[in-house]
Tab-separated table of C-alpha atoms and ligand atoms in Angstrom:
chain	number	residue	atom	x	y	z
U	15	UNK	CA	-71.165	6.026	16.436
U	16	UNK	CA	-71.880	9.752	17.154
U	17	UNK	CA	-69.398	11.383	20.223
U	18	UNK	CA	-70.428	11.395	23.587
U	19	UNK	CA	-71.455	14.749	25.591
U	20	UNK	CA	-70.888	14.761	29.216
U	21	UNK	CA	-71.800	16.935	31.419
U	22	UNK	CA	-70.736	16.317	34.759
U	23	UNK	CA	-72.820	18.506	37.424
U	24	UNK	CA	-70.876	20.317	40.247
U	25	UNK	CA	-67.419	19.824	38.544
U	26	UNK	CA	-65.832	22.194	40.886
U	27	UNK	CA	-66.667	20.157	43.664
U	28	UNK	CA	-64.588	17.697	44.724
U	29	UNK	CA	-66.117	14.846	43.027
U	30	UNK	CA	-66.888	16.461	39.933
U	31	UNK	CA	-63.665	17.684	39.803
U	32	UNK	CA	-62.169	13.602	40.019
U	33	UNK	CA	-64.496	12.754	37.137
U	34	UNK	CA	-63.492	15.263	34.918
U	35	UNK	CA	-59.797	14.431	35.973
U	36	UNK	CA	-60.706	10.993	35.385
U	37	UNK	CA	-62.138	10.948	32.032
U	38	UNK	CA	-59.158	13.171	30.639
U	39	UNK	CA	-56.902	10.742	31.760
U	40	UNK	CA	-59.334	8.028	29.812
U	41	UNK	CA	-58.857	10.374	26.801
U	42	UNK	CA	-61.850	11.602	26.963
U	43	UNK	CA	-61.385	15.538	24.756
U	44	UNK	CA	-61.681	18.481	27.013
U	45	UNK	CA	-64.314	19.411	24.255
U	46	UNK	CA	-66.823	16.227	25.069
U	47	UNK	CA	-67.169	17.562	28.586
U	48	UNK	CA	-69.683	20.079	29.152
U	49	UNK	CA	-70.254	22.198	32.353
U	50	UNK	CA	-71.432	24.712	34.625
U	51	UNK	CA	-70.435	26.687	37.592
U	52	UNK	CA	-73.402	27.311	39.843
U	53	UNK	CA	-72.991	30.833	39.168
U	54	UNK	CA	-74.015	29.939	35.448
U	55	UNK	CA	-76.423	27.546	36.436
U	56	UNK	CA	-78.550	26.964	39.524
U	57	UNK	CA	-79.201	23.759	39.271
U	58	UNK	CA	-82.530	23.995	41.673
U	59	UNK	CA	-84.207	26.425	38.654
U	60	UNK	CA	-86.180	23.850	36.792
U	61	UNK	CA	-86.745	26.020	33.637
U	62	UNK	CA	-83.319	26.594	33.636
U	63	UNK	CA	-81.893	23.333	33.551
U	64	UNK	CA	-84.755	22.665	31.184
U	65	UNK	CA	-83.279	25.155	29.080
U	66	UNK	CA	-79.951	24.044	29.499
U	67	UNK	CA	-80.263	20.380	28.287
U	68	UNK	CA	-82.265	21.468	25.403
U	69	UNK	CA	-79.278	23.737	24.180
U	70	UNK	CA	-76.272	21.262	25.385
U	71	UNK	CA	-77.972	18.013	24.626
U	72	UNK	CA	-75.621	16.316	26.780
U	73	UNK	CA	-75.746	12.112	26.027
U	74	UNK	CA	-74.294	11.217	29.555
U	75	UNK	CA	-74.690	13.062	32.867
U	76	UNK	CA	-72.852	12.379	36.207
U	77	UNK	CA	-74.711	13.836	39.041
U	78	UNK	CA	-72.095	14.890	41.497
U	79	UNK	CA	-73.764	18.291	42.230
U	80	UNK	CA	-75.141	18.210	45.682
U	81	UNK	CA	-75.543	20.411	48.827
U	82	UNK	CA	-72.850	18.831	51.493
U	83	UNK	CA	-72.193	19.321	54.829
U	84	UNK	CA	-70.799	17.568	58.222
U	85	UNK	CA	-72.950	17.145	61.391
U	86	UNK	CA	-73.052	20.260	62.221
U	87	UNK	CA	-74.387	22.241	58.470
U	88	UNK	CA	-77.303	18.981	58.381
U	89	UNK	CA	-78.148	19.913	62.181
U	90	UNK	CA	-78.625	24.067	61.429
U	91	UNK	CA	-79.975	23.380	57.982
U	92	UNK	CA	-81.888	20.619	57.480
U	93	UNK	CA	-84.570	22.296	55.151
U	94	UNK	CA	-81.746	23.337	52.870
U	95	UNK	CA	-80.503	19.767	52.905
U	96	UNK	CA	-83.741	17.864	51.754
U	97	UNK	CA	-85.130	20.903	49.799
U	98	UNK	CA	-82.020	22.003	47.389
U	99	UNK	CA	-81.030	17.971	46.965
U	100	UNK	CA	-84.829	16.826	46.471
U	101	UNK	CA	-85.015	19.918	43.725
U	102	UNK	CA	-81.368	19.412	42.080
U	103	UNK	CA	-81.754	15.670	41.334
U	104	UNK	CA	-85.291	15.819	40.456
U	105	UNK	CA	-84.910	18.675	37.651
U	106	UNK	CA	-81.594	17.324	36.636
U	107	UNK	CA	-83.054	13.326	36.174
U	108	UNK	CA	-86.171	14.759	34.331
U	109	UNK	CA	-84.533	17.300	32.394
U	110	UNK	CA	-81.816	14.358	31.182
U	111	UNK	CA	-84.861	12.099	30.931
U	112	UNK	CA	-87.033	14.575	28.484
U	113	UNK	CA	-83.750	15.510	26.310
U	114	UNK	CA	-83.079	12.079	25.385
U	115	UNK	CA	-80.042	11.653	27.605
U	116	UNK	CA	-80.018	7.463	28.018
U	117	UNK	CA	-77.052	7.295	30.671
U	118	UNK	CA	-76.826	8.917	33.933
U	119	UNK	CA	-75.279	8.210	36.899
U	120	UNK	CA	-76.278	9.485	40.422
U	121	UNK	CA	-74.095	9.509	43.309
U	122	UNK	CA	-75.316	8.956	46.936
U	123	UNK	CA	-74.284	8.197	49.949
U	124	UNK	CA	-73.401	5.790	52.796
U	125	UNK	CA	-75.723	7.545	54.810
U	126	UNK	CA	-78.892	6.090	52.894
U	127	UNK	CA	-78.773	3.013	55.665
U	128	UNK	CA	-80.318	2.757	58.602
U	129	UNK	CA	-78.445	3.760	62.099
U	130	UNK	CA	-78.087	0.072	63.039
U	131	UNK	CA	-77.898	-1.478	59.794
U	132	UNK	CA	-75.442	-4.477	59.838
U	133	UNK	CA	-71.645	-3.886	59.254
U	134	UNK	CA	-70.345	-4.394	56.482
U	135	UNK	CA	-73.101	-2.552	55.170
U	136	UNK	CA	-74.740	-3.948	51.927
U	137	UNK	CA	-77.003	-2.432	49.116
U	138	UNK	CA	-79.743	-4.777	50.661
U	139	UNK	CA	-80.253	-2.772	53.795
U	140	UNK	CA	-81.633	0.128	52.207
U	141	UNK	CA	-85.114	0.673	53.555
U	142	UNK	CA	-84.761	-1.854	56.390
U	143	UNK	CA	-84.451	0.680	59.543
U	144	UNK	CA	-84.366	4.097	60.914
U	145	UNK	CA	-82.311	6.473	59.644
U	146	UNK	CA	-79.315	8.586	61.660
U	147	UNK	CA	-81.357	11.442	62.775
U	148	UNK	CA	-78.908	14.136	62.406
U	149	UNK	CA	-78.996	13.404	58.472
U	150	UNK	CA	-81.945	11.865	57.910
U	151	UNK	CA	-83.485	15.013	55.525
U	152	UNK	CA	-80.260	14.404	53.431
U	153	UNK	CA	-80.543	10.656	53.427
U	154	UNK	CA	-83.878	11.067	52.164
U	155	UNK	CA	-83.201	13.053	49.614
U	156	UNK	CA	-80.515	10.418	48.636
U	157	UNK	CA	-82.986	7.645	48.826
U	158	UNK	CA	-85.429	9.669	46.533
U	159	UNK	CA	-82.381	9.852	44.141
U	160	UNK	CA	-81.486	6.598	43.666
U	161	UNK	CA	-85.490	5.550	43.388
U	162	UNK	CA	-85.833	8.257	40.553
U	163	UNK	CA	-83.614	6.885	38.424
U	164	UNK	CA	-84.809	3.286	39.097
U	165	UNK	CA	-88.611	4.655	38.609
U	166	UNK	CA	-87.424	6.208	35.090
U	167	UNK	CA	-85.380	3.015	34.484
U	168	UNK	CA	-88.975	0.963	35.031
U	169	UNK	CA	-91.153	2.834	33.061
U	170	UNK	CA	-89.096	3.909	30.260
U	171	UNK	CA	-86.345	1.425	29.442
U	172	UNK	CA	-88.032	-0.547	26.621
U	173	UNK	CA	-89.859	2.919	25.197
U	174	UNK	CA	-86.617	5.121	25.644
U	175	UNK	CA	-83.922	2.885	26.558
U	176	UNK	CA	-83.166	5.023	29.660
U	177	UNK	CA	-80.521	3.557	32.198
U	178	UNK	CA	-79.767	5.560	35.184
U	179	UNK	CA	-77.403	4.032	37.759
U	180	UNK	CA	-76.450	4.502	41.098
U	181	UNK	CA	-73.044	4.329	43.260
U	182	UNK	CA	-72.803	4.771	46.722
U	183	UNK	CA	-69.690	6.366	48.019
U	184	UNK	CA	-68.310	6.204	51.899
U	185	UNK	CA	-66.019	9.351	53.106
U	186	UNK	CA	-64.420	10.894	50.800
U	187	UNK	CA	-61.273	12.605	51.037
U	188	UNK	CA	-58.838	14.267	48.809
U	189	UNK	CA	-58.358	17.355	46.338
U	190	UNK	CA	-61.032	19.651	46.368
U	191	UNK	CA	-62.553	18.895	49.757
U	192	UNK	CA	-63.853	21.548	51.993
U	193	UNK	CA	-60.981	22.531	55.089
U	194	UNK	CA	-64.296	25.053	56.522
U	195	UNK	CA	-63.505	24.782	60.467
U	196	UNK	CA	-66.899	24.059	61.290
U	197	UNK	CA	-68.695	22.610	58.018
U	198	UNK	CA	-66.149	20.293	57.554
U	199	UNK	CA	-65.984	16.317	57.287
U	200	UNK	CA	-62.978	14.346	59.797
U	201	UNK	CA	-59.999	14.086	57.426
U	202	UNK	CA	-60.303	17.414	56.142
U	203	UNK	CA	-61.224	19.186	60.136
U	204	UNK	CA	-58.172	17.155	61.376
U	205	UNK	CA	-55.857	18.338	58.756
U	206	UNK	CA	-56.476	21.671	59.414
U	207	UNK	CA	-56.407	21.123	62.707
U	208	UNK	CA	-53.320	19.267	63.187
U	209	UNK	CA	-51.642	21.699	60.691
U	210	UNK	CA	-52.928	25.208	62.744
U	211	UNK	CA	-51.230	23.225	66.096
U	212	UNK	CA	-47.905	22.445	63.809
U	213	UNK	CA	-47.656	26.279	63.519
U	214	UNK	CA	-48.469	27.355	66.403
U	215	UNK	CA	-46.274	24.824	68.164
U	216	UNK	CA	-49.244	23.333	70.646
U	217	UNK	CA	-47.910	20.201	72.187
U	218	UNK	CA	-50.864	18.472	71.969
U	219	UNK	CA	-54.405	18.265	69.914
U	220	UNK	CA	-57.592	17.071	71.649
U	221	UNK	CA	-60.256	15.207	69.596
U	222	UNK	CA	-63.515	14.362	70.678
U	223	UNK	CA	-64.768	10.701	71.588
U	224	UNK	CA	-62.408	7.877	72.798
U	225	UNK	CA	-60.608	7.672	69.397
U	226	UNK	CA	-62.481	4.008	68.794
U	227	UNK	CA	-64.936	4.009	66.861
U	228	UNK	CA	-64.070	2.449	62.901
U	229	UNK	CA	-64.985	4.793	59.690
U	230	UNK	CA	-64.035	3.843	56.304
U	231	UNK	CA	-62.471	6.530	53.586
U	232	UNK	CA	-61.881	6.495	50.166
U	233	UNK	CA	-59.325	8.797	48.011
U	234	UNK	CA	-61.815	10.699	45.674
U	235	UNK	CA	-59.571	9.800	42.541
U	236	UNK	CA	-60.573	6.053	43.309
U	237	UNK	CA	-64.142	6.947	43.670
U	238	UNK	CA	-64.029	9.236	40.603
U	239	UNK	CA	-62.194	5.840	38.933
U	240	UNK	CA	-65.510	3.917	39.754
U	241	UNK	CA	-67.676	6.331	39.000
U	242	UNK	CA	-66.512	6.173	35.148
U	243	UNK	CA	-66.392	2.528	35.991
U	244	UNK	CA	-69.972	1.668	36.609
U	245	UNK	CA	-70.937	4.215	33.411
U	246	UNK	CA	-69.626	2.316	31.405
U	247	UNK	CA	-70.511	-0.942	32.185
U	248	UNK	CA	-72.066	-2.733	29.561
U	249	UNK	CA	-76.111	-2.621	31.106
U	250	UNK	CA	-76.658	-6.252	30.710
U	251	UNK	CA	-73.314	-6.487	32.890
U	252	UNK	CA	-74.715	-3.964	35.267
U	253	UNK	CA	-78.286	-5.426	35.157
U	254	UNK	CA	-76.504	-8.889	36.171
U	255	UNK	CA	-75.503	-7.171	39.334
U	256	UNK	CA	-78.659	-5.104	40.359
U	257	UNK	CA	-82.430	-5.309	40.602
U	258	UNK	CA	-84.997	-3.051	39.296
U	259	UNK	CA	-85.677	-2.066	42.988
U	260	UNK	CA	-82.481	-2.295	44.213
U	261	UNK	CA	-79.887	-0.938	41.345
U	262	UNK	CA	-77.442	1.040	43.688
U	263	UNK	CA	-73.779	-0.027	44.037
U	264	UNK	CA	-71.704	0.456	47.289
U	265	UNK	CA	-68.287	2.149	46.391
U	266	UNK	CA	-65.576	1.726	49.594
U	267	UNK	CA	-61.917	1.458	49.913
U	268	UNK	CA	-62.766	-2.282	51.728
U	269	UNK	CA	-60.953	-1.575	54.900
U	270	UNK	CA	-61.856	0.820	57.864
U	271	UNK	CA	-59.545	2.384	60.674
U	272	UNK	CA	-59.912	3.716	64.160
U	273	UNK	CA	-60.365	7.183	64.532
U	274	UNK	CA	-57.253	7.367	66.655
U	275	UNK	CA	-55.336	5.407	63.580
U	276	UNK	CA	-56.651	7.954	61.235
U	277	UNK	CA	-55.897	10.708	63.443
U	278	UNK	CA	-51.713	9.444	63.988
U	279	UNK	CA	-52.115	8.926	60.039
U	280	UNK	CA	-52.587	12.566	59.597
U	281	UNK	CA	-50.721	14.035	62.543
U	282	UNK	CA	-47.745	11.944	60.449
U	283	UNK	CA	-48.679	13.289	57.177
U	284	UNK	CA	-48.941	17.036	58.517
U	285	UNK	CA	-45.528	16.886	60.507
U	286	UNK	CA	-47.206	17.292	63.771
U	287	UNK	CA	-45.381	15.848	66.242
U	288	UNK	CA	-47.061	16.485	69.380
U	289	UNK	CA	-49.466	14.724	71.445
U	290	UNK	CA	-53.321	13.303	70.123
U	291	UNK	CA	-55.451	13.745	73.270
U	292	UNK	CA	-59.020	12.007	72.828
U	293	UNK	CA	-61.649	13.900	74.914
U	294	UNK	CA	-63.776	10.228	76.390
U	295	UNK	CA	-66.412	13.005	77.405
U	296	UNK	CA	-67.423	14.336	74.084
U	297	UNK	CA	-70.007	11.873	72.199
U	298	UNK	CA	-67.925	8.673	69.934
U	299	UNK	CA	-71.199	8.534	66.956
U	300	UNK	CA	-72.092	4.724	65.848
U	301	UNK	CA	-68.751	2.345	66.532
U	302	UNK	CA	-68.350	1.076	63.169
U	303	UNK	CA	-69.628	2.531	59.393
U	304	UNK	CA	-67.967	0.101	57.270
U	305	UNK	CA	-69.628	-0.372	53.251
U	306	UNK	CA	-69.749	-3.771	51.772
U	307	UNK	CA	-68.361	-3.219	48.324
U	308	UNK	CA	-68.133	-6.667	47.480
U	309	UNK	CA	-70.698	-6.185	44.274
U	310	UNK	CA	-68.343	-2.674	43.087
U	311	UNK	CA	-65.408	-5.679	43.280
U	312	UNK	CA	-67.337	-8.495	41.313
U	313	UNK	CA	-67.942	-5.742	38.723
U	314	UNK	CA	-63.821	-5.714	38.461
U	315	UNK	CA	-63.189	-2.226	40.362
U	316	UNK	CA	-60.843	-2.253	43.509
U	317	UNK	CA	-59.691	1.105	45.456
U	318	UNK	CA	-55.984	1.488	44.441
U	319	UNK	CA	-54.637	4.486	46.579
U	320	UNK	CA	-53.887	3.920	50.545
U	321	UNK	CA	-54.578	6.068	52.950
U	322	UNK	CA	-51.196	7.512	53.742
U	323	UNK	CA	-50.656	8.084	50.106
U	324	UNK	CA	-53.926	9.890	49.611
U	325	UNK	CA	-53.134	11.761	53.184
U	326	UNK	CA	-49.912	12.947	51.821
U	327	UNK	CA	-51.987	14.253	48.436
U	328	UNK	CA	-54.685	16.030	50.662
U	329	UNK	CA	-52.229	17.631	52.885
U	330	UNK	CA	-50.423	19.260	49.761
U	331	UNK	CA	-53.906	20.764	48.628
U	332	UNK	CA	-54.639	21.798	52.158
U	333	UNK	CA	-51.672	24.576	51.542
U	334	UNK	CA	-52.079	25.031	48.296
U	335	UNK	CA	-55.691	26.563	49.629
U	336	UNK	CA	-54.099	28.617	51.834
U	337	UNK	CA	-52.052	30.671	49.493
U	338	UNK	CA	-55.414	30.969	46.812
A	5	NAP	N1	-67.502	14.225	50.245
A	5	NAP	C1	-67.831	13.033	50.696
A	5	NAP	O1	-67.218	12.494	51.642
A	5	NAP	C2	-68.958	12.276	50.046
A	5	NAP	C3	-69.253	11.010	50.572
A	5	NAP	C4	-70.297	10.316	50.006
A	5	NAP	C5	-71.006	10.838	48.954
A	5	NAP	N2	-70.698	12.049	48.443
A	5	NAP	C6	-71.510	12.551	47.338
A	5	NAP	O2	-70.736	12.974	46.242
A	5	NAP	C7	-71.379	14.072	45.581
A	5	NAP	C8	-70.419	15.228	45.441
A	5	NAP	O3	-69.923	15.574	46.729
A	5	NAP	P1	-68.656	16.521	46.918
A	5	NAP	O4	-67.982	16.089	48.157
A	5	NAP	O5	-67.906	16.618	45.640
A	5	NAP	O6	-69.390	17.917	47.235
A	5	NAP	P2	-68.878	19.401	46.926
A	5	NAP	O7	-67.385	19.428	46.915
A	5	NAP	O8	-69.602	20.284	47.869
A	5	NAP	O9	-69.380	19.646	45.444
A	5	NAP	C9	-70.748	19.792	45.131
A	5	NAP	C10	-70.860	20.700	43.945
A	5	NAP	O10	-72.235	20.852	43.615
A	5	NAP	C11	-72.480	22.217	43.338
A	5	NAP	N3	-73.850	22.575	43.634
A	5	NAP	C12	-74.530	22.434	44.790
A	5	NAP	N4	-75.771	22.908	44.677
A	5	NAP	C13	-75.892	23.385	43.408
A	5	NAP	C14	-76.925	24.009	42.692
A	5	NAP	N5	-78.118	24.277	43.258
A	5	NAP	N6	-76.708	24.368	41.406
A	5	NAP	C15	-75.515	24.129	40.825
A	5	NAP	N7	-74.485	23.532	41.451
A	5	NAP	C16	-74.675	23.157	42.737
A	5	NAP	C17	-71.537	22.961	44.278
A	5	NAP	O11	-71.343	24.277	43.846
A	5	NAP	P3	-71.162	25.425	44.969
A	5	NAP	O12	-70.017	25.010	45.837
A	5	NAP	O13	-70.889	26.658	44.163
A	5	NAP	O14	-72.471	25.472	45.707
A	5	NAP	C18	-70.287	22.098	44.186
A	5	NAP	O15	-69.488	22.455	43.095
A	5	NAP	C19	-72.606	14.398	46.437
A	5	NAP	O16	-73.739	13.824	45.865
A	5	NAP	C20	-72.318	13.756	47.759
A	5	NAP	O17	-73.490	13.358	48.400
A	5	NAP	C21	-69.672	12.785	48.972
């Protein structure tokens, strides 16, 4: 059997970064793994990427490349959201597609179901309900994903035996995340946040929204674990679990917290020791955004790190960015 090539897009992010982690620690050689900075390669240049495959000839590609953002980046740049997603997956799906590359995997997002969708959410409410507004040109984008690779899947699995999957991850958090004040996501604003009042010896942090509503995170490592995970399934394994039309897999760590737990979880795991003030003015979001990963679990993957652990982890590569 000829060597697998691998090219895992966005491998600086901090996704990409887990997977390549991940399949070095599977014994995967550092030589089998091909990539690209976006300096090298701008992954929204069609002919480029055309070009690139041709040379590489990668034989598996994980798609963690993305444009990401928190609430506020989707709000001020929503044509940069759908545009640079809807052009990155589409080049990088057809370019695998036309260079003979038979397994992909594309990574999404909880943020593909509707607003009101039923908690836990499962793979079945796709398509079923309005989207959040405030990401809905990302969502989209997300959606298209996961329908390219089941549209290639259709029409060219007996001709090419092409078989793209799909996982769908809920918050991340861990090394490699982005600590940007403002573009940031909750675990990695907080821990900046709670850090910047450890220093400056504030007695207390306020946080917006009563501190109730439930979220759901996942240590990256775990997702980058299922990731490899659902690759490598055998397909008639995978296929077992799936539908044509519906082939995407929920990844989550199974459990969600309050904000306010998550919020004493990393005041703890800082060293902050004053007071968490929750500011019941300021807007909570949707109460609960919980994934049902009960397929990801028949297919024999369960999250293994816990959120103080992965906390403790994040914190460390917090500093360690502040001394780069
Ligand atoms: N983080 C989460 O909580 C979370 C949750 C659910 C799903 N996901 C999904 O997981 C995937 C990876 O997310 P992440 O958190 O690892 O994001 P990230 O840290 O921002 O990494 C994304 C990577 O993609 C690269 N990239 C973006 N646009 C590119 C382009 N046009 N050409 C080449 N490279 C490009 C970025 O390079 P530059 O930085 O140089 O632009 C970066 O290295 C995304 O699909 C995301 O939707 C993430």
């Amino acid at each position: 059997m000829s060597v697998a090539r691998i090219y895992v897009a966005g491998h600086r992010g901090m996704v990409g970064s887990a997977i390549v982690r991940q399949l070095l620690a599977q014994g995967i050689d550092q030589s089998q793994i091909v990539t690209r900075t976006h300096a090298e390669l701008d992954l929204t240049n069609q002919l480029a990427v055309q070009l690139f495959f041709a040379q590489e000839k990668p034989t598996q590609v994980y798609m963690a490349a993305a444009k990401v953002g928190g609430i506020h980046a989707n709000n001020t740049y929503p044509a940069d959201f759908i545009y640079e997603n809807l052009t990155v997956q589409v080049n990088v799906i057809d370019a695998a597609f036309k260079n003979g590359v038979k397994k992909l995997l594309f990574l999404g997002s909880s943020c593909i179901y509707p607003r009101m969708a039923h908690q836990p959410m499962r793979e079945d409410a796709l398509l079923t309900g309005t989207l959040e507004p405030t990401n809905e040109p990302y969502a989209i984008a997300k959606i298209a994903g996961i329908k390219l690779c089941e549209s290639y899947n259709r029409q060219y699995v007996q001709s090419h035996g092409v078989d793209y999957r799909s996982v769908m991850p809920t918050n991340l958090y861990g090394p490699g995340d982005n600590y940007h004040p403002e573009n940031s996501h909750v675990i990695p604003a907080l821990i900046r946040r709670f850090h910047e009042a450890k220093v400056a010896n504030a007695p207390s942090v306020a946080i917006w929204g009563t501190g109730t509503p439930r979220r759901e995170f996942l240590y990256v490592d775990d997702m980058a674990a299922a990731s490899v995970h659902v690759m490598q399934l055998p397909k008639a394994v995978y296929d077992q679990h799936t539908s044509p039309m519906q082939s995407h897999i929920n990844v989550g760590s199974g459990a969600d917290v309050t904000i306010a737990e998550v919020a004493q979880a990393i005041a703890k795991a800082v060293g902050f020791k004053g007071q968490i003030e929750f500011d019941a003015t300021k807007p909570d979001g949707a109460p609960r955004k919980w994934m049902d990963s009960s397929r990801m679990n028949a297919l024999g993957w369960q999250a293994k790190v816990g959120l103080y652990q992965g906390l403790a982890v994040a914190y460390q590569n917090f500093l360690a960015t502040l001394i780069l």
